[in-house]
Short mmCIF file of N, CA and C in Angstrom, two decimals:
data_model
loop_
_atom_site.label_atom_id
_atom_site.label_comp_id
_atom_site.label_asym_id
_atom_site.label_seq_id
_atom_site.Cartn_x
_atom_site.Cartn_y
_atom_site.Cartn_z
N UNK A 227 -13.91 -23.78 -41.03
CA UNK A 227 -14.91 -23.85 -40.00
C UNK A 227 -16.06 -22.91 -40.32
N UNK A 228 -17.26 -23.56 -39.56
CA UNK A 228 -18.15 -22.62 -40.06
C UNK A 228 -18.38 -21.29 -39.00
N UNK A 229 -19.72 -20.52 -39.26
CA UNK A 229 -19.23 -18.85 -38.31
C UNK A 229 -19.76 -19.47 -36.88
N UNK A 230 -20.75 -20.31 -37.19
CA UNK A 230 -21.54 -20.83 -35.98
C UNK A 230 -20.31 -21.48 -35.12
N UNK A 231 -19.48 -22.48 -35.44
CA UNK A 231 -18.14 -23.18 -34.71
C UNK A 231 -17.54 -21.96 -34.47
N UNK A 232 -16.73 -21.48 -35.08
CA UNK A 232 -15.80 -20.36 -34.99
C UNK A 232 -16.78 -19.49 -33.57
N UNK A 233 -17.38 -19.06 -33.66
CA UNK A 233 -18.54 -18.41 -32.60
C UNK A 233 -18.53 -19.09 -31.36
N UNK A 234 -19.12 -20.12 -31.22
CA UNK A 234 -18.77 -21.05 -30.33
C UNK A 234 -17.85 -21.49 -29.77
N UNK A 235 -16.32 -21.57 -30.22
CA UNK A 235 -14.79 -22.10 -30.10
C UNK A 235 -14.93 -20.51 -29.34
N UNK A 236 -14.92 -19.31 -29.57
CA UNK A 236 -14.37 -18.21 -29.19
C UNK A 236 -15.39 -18.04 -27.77
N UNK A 237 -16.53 -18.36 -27.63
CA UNK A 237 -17.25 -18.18 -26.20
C UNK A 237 -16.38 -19.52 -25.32
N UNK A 238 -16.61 -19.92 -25.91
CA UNK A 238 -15.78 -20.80 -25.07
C UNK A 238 -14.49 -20.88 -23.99
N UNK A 239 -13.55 -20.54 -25.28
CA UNK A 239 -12.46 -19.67 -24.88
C UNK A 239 -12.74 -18.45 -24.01
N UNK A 240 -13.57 -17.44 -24.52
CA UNK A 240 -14.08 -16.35 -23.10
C UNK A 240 -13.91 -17.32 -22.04
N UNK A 241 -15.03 -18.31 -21.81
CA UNK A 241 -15.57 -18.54 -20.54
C UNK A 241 -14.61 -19.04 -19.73
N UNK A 242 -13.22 -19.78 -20.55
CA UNK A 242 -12.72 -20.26 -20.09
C UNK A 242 -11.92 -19.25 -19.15
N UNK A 243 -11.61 -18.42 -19.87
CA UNK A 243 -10.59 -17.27 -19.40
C UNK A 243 -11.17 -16.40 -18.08
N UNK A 244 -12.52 -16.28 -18.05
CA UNK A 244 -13.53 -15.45 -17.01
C UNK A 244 -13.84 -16.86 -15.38
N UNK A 245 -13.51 -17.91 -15.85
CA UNK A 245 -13.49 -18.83 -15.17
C UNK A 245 -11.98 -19.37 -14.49
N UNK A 246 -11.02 -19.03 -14.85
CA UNK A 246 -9.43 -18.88 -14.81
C UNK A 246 -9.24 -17.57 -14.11
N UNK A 247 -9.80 -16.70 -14.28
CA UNK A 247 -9.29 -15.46 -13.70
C UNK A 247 -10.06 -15.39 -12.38
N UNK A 248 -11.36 -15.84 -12.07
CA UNK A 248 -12.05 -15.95 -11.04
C UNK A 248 -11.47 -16.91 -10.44
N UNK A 249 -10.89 -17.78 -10.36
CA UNK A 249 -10.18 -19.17 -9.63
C UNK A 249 -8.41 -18.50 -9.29
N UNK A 250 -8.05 -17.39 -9.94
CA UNK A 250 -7.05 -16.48 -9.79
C UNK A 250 -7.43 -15.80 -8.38
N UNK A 251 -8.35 -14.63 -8.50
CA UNK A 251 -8.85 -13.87 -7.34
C UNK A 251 -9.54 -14.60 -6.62
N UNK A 252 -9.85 -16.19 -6.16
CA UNK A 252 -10.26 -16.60 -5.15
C UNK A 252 -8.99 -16.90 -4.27
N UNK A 253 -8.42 -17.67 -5.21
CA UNK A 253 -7.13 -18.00 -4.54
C UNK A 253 -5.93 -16.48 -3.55
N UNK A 254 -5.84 -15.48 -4.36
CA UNK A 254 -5.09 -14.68 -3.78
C UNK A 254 -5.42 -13.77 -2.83
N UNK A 255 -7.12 -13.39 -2.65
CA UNK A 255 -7.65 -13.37 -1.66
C UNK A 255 -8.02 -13.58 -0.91
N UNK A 256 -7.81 -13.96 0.27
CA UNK A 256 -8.63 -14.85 1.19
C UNK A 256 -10.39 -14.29 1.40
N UNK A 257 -11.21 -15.13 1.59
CA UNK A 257 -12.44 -14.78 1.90
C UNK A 257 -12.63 -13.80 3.01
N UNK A 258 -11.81 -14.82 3.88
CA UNK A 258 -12.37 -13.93 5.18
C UNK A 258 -11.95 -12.68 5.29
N UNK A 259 -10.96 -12.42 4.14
CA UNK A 259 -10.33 -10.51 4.15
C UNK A 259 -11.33 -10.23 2.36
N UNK A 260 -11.79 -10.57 2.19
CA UNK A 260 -12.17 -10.32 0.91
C UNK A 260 -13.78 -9.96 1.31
N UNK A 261 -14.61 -10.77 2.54
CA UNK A 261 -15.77 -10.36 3.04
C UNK A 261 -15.99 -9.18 3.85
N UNK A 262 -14.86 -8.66 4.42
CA UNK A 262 -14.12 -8.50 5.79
C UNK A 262 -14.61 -6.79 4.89
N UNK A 263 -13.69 -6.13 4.40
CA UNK A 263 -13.54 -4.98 3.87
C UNK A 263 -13.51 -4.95 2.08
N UNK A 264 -14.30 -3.62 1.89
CA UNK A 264 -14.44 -3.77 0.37
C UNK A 264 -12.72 -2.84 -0.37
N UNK A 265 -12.40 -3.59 -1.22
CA UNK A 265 -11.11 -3.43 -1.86
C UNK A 265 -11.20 -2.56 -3.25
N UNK A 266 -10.54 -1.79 -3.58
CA UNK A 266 -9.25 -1.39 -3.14
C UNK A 266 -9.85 -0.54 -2.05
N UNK A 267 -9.11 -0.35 -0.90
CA UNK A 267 -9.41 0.43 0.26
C UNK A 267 -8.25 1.82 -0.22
N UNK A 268 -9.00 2.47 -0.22
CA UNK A 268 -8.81 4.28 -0.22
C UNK A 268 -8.76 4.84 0.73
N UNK A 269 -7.58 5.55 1.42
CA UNK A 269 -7.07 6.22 3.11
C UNK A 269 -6.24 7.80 2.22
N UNK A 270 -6.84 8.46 2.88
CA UNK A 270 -6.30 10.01 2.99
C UNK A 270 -5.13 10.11 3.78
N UNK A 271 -3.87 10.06 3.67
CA UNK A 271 -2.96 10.33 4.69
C UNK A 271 -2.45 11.80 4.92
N UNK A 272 -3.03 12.25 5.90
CA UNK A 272 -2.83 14.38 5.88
C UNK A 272 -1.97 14.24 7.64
N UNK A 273 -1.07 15.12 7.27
CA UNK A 273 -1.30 15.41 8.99
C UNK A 273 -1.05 16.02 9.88
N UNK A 274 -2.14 15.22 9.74
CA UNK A 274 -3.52 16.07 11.13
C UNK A 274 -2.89 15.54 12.58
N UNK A 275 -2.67 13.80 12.13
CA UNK A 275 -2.03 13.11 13.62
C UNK A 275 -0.91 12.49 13.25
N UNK A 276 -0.30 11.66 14.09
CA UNK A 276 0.96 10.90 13.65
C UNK A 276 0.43 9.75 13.18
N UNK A 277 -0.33 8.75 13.62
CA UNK A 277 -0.69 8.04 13.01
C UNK A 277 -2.24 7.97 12.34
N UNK A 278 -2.49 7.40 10.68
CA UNK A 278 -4.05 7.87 10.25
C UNK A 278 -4.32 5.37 10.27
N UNK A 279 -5.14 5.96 11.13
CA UNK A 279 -6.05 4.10 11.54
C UNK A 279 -6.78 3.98 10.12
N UNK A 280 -6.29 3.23 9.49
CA UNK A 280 -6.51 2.90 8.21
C UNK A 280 -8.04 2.22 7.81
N UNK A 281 -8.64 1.64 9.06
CA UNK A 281 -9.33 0.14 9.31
C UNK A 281 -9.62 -0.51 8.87
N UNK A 282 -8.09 -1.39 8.58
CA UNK A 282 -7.71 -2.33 7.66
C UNK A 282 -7.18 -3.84 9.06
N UNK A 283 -7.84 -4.67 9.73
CA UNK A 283 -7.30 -5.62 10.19
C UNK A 283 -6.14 -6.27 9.10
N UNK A 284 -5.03 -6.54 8.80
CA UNK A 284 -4.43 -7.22 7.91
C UNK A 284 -4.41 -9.08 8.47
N UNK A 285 -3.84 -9.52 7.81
CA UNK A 285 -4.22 -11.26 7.99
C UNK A 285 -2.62 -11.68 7.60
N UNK A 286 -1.92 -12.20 9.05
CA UNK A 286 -0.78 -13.02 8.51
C UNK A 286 -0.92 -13.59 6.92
N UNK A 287 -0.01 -13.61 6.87
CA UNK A 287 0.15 -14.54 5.17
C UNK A 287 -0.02 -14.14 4.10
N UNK A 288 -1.14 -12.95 3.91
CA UNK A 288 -1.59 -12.47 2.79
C UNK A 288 -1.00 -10.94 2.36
N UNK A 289 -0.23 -11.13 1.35
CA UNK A 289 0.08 -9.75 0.83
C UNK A 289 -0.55 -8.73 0.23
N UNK A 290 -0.21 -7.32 0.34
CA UNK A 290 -0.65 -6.57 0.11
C UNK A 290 0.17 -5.04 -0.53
N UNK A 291 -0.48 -4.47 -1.18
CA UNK A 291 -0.34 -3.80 -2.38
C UNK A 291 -0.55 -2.47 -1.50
N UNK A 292 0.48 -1.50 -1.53
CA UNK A 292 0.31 -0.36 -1.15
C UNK A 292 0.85 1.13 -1.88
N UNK A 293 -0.24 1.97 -2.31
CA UNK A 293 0.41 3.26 -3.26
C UNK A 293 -0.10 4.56 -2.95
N UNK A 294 0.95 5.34 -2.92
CA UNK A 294 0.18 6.63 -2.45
C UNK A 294 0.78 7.81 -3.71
N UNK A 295 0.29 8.83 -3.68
CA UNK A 295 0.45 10.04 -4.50
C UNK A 295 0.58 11.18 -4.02
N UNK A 296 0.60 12.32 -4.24
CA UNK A 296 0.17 13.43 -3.69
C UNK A 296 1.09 14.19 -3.18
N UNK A 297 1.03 15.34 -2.17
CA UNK A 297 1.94 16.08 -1.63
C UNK A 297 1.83 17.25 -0.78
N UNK A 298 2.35 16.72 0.36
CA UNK A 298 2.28 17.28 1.72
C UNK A 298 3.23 18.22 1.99
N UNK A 299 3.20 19.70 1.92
CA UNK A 299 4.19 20.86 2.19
C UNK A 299 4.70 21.22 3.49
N UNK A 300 5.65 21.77 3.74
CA UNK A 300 6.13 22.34 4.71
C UNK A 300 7.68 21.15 5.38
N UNK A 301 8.04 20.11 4.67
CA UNK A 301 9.03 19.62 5.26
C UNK A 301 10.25 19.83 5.14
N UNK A 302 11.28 19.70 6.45
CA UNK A 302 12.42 20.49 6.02
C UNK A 302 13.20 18.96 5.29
N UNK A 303 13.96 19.55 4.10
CA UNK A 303 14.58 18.09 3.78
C UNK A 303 14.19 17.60 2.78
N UNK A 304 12.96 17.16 2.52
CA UNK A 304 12.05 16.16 1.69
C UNK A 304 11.02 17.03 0.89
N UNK A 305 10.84 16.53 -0.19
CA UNK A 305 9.84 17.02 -1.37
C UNK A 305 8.98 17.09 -1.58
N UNK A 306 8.26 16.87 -0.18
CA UNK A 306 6.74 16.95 -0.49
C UNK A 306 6.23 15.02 -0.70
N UNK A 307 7.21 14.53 -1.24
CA UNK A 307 6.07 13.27 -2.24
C UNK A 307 6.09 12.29 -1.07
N UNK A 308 5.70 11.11 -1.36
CA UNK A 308 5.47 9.62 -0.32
C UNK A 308 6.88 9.29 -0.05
N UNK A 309 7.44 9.23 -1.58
CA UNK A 309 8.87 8.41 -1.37
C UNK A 309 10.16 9.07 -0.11
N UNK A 310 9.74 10.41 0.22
CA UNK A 310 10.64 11.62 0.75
C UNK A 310 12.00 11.21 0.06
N UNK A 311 12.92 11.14 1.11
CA UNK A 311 14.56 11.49 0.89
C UNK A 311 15.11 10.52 1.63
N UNK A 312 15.91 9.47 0.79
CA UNK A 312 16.35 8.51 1.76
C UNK A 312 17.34 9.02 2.81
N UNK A 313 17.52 8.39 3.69
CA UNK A 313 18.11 8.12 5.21
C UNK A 313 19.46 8.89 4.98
N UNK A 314 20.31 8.39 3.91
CA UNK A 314 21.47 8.93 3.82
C UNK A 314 21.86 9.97 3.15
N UNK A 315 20.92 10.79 3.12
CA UNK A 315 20.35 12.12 1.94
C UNK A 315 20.46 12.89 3.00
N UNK A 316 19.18 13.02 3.89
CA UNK A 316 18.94 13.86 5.07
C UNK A 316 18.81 13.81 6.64
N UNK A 317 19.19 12.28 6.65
CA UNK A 317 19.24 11.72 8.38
C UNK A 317 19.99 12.63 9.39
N UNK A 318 21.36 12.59 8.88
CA UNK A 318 22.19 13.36 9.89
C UNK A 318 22.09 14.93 8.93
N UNK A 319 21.94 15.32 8.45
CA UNK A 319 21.68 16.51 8.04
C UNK A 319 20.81 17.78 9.12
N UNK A 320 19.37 17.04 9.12
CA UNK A 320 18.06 17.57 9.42
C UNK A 320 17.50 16.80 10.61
N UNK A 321 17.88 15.74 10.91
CA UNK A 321 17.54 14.89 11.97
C UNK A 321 16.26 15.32 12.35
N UNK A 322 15.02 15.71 11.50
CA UNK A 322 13.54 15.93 11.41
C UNK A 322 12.77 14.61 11.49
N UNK A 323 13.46 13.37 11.14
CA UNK A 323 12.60 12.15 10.60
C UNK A 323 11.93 11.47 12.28
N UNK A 324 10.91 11.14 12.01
CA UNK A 324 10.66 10.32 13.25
C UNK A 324 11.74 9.53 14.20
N UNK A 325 11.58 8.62 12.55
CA UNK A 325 11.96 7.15 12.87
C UNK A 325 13.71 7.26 12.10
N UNK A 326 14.26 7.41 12.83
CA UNK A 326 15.77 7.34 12.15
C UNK A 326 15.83 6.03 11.28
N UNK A 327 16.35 6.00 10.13
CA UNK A 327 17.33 4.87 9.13
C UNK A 327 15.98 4.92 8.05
N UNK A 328 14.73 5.47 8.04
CA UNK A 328 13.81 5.19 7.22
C UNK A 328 13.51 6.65 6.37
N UNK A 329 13.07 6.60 5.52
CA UNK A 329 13.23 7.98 4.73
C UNK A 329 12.32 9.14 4.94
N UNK A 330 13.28 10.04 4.96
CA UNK A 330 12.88 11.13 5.84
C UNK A 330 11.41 11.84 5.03
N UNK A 331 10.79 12.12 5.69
CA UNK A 331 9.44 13.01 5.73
C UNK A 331 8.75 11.72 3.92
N UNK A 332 8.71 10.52 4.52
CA UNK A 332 8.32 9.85 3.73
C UNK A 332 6.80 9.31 4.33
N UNK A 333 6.02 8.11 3.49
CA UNK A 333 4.80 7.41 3.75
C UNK A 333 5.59 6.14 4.83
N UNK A 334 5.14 6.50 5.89
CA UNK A 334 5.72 5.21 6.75
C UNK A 334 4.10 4.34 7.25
N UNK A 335 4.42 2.80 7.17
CA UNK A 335 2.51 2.07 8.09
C UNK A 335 3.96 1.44 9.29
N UNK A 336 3.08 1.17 9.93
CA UNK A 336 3.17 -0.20 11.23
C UNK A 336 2.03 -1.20 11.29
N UNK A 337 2.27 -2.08 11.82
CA UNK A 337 1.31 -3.07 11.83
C UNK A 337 0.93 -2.85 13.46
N UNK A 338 -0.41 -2.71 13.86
CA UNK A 338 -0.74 -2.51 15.41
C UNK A 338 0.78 -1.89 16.37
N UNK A 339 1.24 -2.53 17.64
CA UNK A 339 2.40 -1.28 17.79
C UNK A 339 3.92 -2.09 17.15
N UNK A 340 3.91 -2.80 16.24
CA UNK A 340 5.08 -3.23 15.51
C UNK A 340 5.78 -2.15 14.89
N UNK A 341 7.11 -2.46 14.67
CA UNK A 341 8.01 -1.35 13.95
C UNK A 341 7.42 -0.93 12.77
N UNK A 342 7.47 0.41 12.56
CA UNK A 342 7.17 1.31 11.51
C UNK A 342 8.23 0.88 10.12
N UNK A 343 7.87 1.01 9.18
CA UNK A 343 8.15 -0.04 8.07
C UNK A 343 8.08 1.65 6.95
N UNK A 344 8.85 1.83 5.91
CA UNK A 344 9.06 3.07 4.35
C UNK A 344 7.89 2.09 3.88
N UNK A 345 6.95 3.04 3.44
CA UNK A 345 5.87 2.06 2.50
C UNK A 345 6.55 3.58 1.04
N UNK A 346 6.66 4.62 1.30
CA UNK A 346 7.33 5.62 0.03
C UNK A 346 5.81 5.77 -0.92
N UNK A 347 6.14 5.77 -2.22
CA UNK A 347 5.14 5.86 -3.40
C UNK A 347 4.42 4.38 -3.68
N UNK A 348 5.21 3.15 -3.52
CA UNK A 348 4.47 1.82 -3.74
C UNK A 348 4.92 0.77 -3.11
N UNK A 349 4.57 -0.30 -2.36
CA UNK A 349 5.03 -1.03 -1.67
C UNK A 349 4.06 -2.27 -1.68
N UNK A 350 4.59 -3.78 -1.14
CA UNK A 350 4.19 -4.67 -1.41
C UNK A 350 4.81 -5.27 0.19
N UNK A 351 3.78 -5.71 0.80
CA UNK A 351 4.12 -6.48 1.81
C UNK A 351 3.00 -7.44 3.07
N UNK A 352 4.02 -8.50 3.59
CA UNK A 352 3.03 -9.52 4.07
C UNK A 352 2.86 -9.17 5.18
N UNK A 353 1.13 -9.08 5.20
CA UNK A 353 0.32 -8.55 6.43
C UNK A 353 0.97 -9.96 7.40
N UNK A 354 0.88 -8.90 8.98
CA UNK A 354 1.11 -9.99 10.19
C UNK A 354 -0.45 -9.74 10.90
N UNK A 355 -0.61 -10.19 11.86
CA UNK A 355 -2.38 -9.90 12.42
C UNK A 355 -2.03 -8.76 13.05
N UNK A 356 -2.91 -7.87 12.97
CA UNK A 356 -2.86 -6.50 13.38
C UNK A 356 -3.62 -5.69 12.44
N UNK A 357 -4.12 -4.24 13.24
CA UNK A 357 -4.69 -2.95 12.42
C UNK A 357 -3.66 -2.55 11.64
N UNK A 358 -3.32 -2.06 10.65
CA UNK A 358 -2.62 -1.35 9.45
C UNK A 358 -3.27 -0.01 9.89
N UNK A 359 -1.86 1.69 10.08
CA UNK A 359 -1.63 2.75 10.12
C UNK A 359 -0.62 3.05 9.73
N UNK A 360 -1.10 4.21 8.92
CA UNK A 360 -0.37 5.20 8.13
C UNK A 360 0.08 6.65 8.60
N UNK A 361 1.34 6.92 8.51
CA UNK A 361 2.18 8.11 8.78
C UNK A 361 3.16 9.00 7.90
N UNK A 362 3.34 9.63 8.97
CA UNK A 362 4.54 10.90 7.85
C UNK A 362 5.46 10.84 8.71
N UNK A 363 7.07 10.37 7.86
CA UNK A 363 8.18 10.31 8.81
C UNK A 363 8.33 11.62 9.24
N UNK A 364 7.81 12.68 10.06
CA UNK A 364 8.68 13.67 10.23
C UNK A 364 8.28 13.90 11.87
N UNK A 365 9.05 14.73 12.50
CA UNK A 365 9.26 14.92 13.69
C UNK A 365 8.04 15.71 14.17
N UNK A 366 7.63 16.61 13.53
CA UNK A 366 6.55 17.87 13.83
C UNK A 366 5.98 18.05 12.89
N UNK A 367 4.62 17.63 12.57
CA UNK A 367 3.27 17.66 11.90
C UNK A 367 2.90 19.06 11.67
N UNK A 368 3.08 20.13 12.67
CA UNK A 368 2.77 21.34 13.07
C UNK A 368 3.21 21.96 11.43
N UNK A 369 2.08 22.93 11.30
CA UNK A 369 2.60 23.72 10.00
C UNK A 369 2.54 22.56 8.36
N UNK A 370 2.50 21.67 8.11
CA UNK A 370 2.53 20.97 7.22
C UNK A 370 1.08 20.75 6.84
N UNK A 371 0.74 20.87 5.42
CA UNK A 371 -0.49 21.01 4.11
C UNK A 371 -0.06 19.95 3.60
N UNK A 372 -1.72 19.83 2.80
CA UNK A 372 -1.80 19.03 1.77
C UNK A 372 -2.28 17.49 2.47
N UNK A 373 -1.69 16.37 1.19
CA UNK A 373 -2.35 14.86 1.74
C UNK A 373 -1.63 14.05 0.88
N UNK A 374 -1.90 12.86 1.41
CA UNK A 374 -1.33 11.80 0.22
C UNK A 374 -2.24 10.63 -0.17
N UNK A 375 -2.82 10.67 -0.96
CA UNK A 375 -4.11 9.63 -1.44
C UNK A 375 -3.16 8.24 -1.54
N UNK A 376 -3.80 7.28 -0.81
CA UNK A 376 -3.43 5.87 -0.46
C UNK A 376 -4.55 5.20 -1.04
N UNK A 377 -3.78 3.82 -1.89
CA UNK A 377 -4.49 2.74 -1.99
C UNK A 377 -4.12 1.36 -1.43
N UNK A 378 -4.17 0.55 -1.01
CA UNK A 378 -4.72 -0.35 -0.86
C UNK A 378 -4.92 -1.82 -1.21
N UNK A 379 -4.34 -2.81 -1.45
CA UNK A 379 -4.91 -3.83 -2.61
C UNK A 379 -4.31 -5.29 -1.73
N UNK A 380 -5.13 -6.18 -1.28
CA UNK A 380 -5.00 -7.45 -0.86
C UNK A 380 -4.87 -8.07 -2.13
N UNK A 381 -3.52 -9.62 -2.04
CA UNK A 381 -3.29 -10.31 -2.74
C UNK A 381 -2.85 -10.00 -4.13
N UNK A 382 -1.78 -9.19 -3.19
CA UNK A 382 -0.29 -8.30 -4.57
C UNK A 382 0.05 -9.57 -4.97
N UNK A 383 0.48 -9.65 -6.24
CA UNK A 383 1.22 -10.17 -6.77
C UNK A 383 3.03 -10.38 -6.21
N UNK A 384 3.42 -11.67 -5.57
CA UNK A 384 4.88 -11.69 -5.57
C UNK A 384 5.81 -11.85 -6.37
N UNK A 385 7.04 -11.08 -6.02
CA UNK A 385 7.95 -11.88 -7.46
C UNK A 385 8.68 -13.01 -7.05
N UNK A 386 8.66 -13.82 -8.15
CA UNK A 386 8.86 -15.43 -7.86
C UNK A 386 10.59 -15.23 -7.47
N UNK A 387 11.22 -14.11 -7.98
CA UNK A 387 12.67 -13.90 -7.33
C UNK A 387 12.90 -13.58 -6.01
N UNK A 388 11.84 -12.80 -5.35
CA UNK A 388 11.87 -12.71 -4.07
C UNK A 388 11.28 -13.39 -3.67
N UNK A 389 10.84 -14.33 -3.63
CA UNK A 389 9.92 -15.26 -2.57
C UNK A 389 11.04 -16.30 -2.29
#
């Protein structure tokens, strides 16, 4: 082949691929959450309150991608990180956690006033209609530093085993 074909065969191929991947992110985003708020959405979780209002409306049906980092001091029990200490680590131990059976002094959301849900270090799950808020499983906020940087991401990827 000549460089001019060869050249041509390979834009091609680009375009095809930049045209495939855009027909990817139309599909897994919905518009009306894709117009709605600019993505990845970035939330500080410190606390200050029990619950941090994310202002994230979520949209039945559409999943979402959730990760946090960082590290919040002063809990009795738990390490500081998102993931804390599961349930059967420090539940009846310390009985500090909010929300009993969910991990203690961990990243907990709710959907508007729906049950509080372990979102931990990374989580993946299908928005119901409602505001999305973020918390710290622990009983008393009082005395506790630091933060946990949250992201954010409409139209996670599912695994075809769990679906």
């Amino acid at each position: 082949m000549t460089r001019k074909l060869c050249s041509a065969r390979r834009s091609a191929i680009a375009l095809i691929a930049v045209i495939a991947l855009a027909s990817v992110t139309l599909v897994a985003i919905p518009p009306s959450i894709a117009s709605a708020t600019p993505f990845p959405l970035n939330v500080t979780v410190t606390p200050s309150t029990a619950w941090i209002d994310t202002g994230l409306s979520v949209t039945s049906g559409t999943f979402y991608a959730l990760s946090a980092s960082g590290t919040v001091s002063g809990m009795t029990g738990a390490p500081g990180t998102p993931a804390g200490t599961p349930w059967t680590s420090c539940g009846a131990a310390t009985s500090t956690s909010l929300y009993p059976g969910l991990a203690c002094g961990s990243l907990i959301a709710k959907i508007g006033a729906g049950v509080p849900f372990t979102v931990g270090s990374s989580f993946i799950f299908e928005g119901q209609p409602g505001e999305l808020y973020l918390g710290i499983n622990e009983t008393s906020l009082a005395g506790l530093t630091g933060s946990w940087p949250a992201t954010i991401t409409p139209g996670a990827p599912v695994d075809p085993v769990l679906a």
